[in-house]
Short mmCIF file of C-alpha atoms and ligand atoms in Angstrom, two decimals:
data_model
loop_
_atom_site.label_atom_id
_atom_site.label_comp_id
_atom_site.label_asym_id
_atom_site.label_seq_id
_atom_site.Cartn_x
_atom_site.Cartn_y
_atom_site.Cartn_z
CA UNK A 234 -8.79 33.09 17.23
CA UNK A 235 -6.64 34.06 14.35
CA UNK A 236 -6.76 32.02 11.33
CA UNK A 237 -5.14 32.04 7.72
CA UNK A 238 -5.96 33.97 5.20
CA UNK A 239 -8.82 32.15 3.29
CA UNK A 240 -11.44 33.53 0.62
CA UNK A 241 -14.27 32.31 2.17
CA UNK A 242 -16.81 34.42 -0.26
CA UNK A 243 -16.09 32.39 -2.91
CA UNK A 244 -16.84 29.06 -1.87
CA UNK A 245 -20.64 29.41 -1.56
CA UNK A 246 -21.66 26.75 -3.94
CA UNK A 247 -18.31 24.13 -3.37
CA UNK A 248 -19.23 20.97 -1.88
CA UNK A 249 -17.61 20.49 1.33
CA UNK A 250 -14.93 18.75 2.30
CA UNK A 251 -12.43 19.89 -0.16
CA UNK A 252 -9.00 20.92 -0.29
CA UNK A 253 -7.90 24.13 -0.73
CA UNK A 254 -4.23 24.92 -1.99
CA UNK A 255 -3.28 28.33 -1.33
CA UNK A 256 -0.35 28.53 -4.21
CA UNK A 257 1.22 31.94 -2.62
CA UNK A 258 2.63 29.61 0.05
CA UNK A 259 3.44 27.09 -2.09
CA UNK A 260 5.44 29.93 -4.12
CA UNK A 261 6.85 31.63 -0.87
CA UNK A 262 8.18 27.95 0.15
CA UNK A 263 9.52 27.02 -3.32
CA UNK A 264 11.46 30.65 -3.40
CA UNK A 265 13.51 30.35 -0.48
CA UNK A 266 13.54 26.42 -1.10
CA UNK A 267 15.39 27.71 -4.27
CA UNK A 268 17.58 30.10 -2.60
CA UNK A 269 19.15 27.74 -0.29
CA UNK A 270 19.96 25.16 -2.58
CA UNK A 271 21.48 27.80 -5.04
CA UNK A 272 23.85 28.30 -2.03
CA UNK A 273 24.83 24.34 -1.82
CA UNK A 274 26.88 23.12 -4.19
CA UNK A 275 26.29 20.70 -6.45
CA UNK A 276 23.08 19.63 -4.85
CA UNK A 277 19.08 18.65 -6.88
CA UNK A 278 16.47 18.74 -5.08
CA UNK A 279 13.43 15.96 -6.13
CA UNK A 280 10.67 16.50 -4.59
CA UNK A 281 8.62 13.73 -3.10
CA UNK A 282 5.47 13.25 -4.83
CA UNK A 283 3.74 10.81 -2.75
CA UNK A 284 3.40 13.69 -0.56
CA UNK A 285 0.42 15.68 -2.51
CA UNK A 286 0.17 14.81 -6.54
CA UNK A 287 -2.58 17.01 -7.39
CA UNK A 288 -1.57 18.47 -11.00
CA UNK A 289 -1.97 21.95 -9.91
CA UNK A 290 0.71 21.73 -7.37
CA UNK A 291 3.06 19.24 -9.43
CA UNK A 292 2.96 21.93 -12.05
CA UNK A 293 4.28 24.31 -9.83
CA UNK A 294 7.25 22.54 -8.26
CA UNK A 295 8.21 21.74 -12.37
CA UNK A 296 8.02 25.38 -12.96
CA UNK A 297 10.25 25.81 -10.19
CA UNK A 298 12.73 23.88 -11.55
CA UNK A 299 12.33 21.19 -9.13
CA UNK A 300 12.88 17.09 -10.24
CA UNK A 301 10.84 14.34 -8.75
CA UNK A 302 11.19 11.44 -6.27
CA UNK A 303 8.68 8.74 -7.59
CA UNK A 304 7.56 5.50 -5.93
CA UNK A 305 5.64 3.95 -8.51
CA UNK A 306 4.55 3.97 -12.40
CA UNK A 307 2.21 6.60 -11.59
CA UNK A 308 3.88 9.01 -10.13
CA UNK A 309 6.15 8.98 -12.77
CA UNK A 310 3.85 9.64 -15.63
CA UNK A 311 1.99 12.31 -13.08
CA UNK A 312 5.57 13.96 -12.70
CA UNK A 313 6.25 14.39 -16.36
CA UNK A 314 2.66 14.96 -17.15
CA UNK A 315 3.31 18.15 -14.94
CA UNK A 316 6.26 18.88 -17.13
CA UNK A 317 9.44 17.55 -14.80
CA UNK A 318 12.06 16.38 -17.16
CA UNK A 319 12.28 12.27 -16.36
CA UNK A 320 16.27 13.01 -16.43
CA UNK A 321 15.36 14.90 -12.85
CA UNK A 322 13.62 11.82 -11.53
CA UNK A 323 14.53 9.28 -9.16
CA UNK A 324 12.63 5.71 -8.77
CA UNK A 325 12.43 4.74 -5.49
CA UNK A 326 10.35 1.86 -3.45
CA UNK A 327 10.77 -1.90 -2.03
CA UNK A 328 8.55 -3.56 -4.27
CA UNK A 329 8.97 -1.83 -8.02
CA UNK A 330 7.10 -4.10 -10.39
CA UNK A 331 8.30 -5.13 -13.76
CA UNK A 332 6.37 -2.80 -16.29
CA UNK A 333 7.11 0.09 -13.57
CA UNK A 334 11.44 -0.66 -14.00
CA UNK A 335 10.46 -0.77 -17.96
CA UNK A 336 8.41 1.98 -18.30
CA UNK A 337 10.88 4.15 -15.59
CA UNK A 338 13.66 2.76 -18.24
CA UNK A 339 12.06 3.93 -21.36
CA UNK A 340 11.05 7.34 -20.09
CA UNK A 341 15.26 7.80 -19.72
CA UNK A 342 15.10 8.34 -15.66
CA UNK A 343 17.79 9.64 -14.35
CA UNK A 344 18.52 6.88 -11.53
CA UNK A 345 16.76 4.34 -9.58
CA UNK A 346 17.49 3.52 -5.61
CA UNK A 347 17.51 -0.17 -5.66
CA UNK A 348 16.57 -1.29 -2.42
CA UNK A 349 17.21 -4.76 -2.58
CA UNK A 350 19.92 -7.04 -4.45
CA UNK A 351 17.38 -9.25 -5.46
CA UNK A 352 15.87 -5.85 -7.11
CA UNK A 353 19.58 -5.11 -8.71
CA UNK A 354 19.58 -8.95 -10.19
CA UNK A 355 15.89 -7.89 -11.79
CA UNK A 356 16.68 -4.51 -13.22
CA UNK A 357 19.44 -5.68 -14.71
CA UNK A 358 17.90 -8.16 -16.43
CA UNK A 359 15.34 -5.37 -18.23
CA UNK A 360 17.50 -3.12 -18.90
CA UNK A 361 19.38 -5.75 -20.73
CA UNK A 362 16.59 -6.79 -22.70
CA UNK A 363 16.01 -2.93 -23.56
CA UNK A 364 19.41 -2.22 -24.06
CA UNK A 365 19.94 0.21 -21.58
CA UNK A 366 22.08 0.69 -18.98
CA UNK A 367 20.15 2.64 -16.24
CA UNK A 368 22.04 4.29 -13.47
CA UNK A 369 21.59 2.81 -9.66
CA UNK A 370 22.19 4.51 -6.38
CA UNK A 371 21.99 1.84 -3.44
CA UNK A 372 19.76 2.75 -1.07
CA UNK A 373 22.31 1.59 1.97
CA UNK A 374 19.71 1.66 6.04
CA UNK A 375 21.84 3.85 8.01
CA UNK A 376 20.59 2.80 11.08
CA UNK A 377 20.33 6.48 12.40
CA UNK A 378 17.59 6.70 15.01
CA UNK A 379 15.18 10.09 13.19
CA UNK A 380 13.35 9.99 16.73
CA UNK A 381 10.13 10.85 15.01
CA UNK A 382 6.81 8.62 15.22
CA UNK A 383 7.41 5.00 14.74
CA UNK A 384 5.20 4.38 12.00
CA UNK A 385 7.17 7.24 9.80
CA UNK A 386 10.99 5.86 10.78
CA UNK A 387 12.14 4.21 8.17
CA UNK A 388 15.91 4.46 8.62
CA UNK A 389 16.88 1.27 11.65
CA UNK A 390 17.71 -2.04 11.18
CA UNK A 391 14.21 -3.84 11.21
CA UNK A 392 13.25 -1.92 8.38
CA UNK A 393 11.69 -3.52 4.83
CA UNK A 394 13.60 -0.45 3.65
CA UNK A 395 17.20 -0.44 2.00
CA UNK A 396 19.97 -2.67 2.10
CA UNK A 397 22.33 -3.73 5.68
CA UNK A 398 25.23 -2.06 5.98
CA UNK A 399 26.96 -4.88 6.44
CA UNK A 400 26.17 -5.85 2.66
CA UNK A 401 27.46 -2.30 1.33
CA UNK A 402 31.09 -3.65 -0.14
CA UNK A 403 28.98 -6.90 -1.71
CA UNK A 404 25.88 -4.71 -3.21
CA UNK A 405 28.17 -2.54 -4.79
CA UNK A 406 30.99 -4.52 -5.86
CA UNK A 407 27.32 -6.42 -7.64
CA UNK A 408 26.00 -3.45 -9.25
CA UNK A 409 29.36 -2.76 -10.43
CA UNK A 410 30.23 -6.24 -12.51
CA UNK A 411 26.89 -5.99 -14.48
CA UNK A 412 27.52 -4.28 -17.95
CA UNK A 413 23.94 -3.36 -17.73
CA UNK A 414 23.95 -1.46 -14.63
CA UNK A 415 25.89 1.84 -14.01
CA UNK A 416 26.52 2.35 -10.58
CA UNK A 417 26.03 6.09 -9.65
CA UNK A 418 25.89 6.12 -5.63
CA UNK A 419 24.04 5.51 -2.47
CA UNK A 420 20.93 6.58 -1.18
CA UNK A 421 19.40 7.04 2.12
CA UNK A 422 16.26 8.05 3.97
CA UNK A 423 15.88 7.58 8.00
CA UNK A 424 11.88 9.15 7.79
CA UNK A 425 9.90 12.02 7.89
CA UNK A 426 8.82 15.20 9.90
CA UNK A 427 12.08 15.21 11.64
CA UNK A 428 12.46 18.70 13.08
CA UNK A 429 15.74 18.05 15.27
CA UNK A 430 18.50 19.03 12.83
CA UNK A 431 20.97 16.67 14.70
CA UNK A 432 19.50 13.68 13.18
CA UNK A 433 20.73 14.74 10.28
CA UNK A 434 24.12 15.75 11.34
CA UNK A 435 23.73 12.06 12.71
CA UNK A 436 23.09 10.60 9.44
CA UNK A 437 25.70 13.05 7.77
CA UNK A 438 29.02 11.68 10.08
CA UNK A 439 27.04 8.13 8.78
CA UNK A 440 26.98 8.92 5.29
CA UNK A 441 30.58 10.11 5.02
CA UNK A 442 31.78 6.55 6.63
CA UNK A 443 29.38 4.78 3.98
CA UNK A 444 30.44 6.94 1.01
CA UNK A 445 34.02 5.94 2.11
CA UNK A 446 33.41 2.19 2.16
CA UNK A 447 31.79 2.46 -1.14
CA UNK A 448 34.22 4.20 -2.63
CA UNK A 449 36.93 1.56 -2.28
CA UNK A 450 35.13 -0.39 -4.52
CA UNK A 451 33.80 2.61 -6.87
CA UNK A 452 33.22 6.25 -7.64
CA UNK A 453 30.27 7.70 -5.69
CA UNK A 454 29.38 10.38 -7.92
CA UNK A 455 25.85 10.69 -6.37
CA UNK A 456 24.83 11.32 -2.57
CA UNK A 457 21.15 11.02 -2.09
CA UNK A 458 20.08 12.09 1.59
CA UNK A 459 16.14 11.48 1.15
CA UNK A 460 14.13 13.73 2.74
CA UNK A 461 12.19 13.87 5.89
CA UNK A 462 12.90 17.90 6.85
CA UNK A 463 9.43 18.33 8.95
CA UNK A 464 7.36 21.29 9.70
CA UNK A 465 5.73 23.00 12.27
CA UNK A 466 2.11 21.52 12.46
CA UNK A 467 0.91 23.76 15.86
CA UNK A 468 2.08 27.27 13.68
CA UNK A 469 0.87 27.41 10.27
CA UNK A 470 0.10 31.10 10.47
CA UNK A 471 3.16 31.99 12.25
CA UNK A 472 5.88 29.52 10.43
CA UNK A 473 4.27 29.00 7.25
CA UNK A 474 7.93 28.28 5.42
CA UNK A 475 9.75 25.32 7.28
CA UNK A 476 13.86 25.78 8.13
CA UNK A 477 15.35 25.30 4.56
CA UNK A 478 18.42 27.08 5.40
CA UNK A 479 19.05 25.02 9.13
CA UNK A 480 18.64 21.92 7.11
CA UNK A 481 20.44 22.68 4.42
CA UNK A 482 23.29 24.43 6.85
CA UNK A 483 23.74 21.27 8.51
CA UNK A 484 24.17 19.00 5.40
CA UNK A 485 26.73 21.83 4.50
CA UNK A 486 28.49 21.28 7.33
CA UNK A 487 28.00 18.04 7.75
CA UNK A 488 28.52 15.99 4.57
CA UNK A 489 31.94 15.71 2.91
CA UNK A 490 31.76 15.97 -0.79
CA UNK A 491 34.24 15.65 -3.19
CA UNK A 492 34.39 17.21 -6.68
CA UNK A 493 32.47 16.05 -8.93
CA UNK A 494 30.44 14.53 -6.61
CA UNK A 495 26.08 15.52 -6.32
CA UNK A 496 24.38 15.98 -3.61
CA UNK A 497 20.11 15.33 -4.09
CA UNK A 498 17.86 15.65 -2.21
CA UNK A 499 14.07 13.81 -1.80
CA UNK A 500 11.92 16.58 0.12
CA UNK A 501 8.13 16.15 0.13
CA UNK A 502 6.45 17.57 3.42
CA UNK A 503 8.37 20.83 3.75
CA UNK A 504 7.21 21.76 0.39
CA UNK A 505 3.66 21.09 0.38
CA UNK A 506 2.45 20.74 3.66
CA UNK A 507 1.69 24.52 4.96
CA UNK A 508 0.20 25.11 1.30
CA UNK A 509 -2.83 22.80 1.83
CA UNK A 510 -6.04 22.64 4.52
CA UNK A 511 -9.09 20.90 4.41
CA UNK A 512 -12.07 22.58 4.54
CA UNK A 513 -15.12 21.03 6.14
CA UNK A 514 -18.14 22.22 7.59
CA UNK A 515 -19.76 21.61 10.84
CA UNK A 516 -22.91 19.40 10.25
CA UNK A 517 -24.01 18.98 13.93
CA UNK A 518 -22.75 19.65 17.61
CA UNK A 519 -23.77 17.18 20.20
CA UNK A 520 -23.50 17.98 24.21
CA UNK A 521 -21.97 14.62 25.51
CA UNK A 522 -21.86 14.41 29.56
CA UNK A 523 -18.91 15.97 29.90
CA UNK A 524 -17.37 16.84 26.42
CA UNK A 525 -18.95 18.29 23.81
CA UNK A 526 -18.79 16.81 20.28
CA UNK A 527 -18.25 19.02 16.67
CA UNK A 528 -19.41 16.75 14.08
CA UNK A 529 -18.21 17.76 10.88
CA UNK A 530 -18.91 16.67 6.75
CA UNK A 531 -14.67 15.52 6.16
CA UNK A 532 -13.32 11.75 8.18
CA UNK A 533 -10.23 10.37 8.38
CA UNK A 534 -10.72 9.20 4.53
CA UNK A 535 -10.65 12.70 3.70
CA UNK A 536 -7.11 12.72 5.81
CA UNK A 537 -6.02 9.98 7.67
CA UNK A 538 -3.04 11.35 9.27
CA UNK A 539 -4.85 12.04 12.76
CA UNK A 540 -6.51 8.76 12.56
CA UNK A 541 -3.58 6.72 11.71
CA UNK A 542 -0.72 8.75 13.47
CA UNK A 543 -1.87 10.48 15.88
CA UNK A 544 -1.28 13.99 14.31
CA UNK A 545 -1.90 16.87 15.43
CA UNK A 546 -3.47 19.41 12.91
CA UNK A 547 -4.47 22.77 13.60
CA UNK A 548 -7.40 23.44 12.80
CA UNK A 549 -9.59 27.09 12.46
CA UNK A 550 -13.38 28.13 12.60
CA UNK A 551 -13.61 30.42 9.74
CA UNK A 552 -17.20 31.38 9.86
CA UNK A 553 -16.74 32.68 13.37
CA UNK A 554 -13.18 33.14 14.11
CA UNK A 555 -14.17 36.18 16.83
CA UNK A 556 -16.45 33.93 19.01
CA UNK A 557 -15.78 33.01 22.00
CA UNK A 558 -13.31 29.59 22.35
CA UNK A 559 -15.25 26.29 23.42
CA UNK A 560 -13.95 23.00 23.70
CA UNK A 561 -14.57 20.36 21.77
CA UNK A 562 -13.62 16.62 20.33
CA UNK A 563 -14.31 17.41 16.56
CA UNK A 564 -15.15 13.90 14.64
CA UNK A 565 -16.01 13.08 11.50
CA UNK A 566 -19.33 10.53 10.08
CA UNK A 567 -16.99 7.28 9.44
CA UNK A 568 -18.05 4.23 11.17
CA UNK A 569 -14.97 4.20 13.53
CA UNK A 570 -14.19 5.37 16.62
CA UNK A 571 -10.66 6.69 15.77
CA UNK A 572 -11.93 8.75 13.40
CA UNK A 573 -11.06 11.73 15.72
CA UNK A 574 -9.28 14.58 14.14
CA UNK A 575 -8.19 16.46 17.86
CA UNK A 576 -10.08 16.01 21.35
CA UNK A 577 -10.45 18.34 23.80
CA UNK A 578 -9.58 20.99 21.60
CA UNK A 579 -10.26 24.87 22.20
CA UNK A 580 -11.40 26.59 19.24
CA UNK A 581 -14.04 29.59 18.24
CA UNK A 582 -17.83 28.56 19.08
CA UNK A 583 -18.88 26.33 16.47
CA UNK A 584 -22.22 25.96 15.01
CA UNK A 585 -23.85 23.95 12.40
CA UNK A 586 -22.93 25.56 9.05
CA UNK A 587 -19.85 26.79 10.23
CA UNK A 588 -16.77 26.18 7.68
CA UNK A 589 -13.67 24.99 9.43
CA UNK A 590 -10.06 24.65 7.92
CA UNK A 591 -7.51 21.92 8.74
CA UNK A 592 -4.55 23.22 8.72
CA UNK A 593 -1.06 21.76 7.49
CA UNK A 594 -2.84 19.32 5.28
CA UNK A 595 -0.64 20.04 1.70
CA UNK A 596 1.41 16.66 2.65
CA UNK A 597 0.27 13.47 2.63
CA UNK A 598 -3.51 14.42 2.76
CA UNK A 599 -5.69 14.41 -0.75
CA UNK A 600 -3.19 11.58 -1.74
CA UNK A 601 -4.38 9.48 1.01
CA UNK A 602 -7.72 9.93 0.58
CA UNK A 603 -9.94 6.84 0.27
CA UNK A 604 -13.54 5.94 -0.53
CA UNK A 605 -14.28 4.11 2.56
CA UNK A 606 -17.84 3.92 3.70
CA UNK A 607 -18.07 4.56 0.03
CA UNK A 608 -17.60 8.41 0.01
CA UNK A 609 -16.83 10.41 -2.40
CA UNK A 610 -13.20 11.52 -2.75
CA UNK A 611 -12.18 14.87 -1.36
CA UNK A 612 -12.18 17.64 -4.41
CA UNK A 613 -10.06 20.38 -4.45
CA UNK A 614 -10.03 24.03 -5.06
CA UNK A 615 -6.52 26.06 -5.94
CA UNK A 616 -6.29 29.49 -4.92
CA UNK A 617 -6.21 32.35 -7.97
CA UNK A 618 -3.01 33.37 -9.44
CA UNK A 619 -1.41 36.80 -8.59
N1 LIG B 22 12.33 9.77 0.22
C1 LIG B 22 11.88 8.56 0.60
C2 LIG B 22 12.64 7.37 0.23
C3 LIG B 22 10.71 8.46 1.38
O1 LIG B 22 10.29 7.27 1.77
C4 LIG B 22 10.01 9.64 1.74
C5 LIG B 22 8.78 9.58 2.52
C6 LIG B 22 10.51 10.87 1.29
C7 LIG B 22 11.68 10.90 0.54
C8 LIG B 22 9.84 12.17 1.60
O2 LIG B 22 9.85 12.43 2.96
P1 LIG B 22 9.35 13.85 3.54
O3 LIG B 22 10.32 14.91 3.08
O4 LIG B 22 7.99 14.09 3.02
O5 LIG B 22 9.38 13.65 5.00
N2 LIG B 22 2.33 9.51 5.36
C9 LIG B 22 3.26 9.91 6.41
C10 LIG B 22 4.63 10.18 5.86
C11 LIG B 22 5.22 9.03 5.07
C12 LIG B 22 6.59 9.34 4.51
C13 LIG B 22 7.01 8.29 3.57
N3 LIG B 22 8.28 8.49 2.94
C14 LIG B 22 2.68 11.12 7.11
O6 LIG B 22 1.57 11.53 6.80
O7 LIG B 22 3.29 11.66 8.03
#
């Protein structure tokens, strides 16, 4: 069975499971992410940080050059702890509280995407108090279908997320008569791990209408298209970098953009998510009646996507990657039955001992992690500079 390339030798002694980063992909992924957004005009990229904000790999992405897309207090203080200028940060989320708008204020953001116009009314009404005068991009619900799983769409019309179309002309025209706000554009986001580039040539013929409408009322100096670009979770090995240049082709094509007009960008899964595995070990193999069971030291708190998706993640016997393929359900020791990470899965013989790697895990893994069951959080290990 092939596997990645993983340094094995050196993790005698590490307490399993952990993460390991492997920061040559991240680097590989953040060059060409660089290159094709060199070739856009006028476009930032922020990347998402809910998607993995272990400081190692935040560092990285600010050395890059990269800005962030934040959801909460902490992720902004994590993103400029790891050195990302707050004027290349965007504030998203439903449900900001009011020390998170002050604090986002204070550290000079560059914009928040107000979901709400009760959330416009409130920001306001800080920013006043601090004297400030904070720039807001509308985060307008598109409606465009990203035909990805249904717990990861974010973009149709029963959505907590963004403001009705129908309410563009009114949000705006709100935003615009409050001498605390600055209105700076709209904002979208239809969800994530879409690999079908014609969603977003969907959302881009949407986006140009919306743009339009809002620019009756005022300039739309600011575009931002979210993120959502997805990767290929079967292929690590083979597709390690995910289709920068389709994606960014298509909002090439796609999206008409004035002078003097910005177009950003809110990537999170594409960056990180080929970068990271999980590395467990096999504690125990059980013979079932008809299946076979690898029982192994990481659960669904140690990564939950499987568990609460669905998702498929590759995953590798490292110890043994020659032996012969058996099939297995491979589980981990939580207390629930859907903590399943693949069944009837074909990999190299397992025994106890062995190490195994979950693949793909970068993105929205170590951030998820929980104590359940009262375990200890995943640790992580981050592969040696060249
Ligand atoms: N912008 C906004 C407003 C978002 O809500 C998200 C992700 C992103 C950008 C970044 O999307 P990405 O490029 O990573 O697709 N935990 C789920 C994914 C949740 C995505 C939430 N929003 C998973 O494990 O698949």
């Amino acid at each position: 069975m092939m596997t990645g390339n993983f340094p094995i030798e050196q993790w005698e002694g590490v307490d399993t499971p952990f993460y390991y980063y492997d920061l040559s992909i991240l680097d590989s992924t953040l060059q060409e992410l660089n290159t094709r957004i060199n070739q856009f005009p006028a476009a930032a990229v922020h990347y998402a940080v809910k998607a993995c904000a272990t400081p190692e790999i935040l560092r990285r992405i600010a050395a890059a050059g990269i800005g962030a897309d934040c959801v909460s207090g902490g992720e902004i203080r994590a993103a400029i702890e790891a050195g990302i200028r707050p004027d290349k940060i965007v504030f998203a989320g439903v449900a900001k509280a009011d020390w998170e708008i002050e604090y986002a204020i204070k550290h000079g953001i560059f914009c928040f995407n107000v979901e709400s116009q009760a959330e416009v009314e409130v920001i306001d009404q800080i920013a006043g108090q601090l004297g400030a005068q904070p720039r807001i991009c509308l985060r307008i619900n598109p409606q465009v279908d990203a035909h990805t799983h249904a717990k990861i769409t974010t973009g149709m019309k029963e959505n907590k997320f963004g403001i009705q179309m129908s309410d563009l002309e009114e949000a705006v025209q709100d935003v615009v008569q409050r001498p605390n706000l600055s209105f700076a554009g709209l904002h979208f986001h239809i969800g994530s791990q879409i690999t079908d580039m014609q969603v977003f040539a969907t959302l881009c013929e949407r986006i140009n209408e919306l743009v339009e409408r809002a620019q009756q009322i005022a300039p739309v100096q600011h575009i931002n298209v979210g993120g959502g670009l997805g990767i290929l979770y079967e292929h690590p090995n083979h597709f390690p970098i995910p289709d920068f240049q389709g994606y960014f082709d298509t909002y090439q094509k796609g999206l008409k953009v004035q002078p003097g007009q910005t177009v950003h960008f809110e990537l999170g899964r594409s960056i990180v998510a080929q970068c990271g595995n999980l590395i467990t070990r096999v504690l125990y193999v059980k013979k079932g009646e008809q299946k076979q069971f690898a029982i192994v030291d990481a659960g669904m708190t140690d990564l939950m996507r499987p568990a609460l998706y669905g998702a498929f993640h590759r995953i590798e016997n490292l110890s043994n990657p020659d032996a012969e393929e058996e099939t297995y359900d491979i589980v981990g020791p939580i207390c629930e039955s859907s903590d399943v990470f693949v069944e009837g899965y074909q990999i190299a013989k397992v025994q106890r001992g062995d190490i195994l790697a979950i693949r793909s895990a970068g993105a929205y893994g170590e951030v998820m992690a929980s104590q359940y069951n009262l375990r200890r959080l995943p640790g992580h290990v981050v592969s040696s500079l060249k």
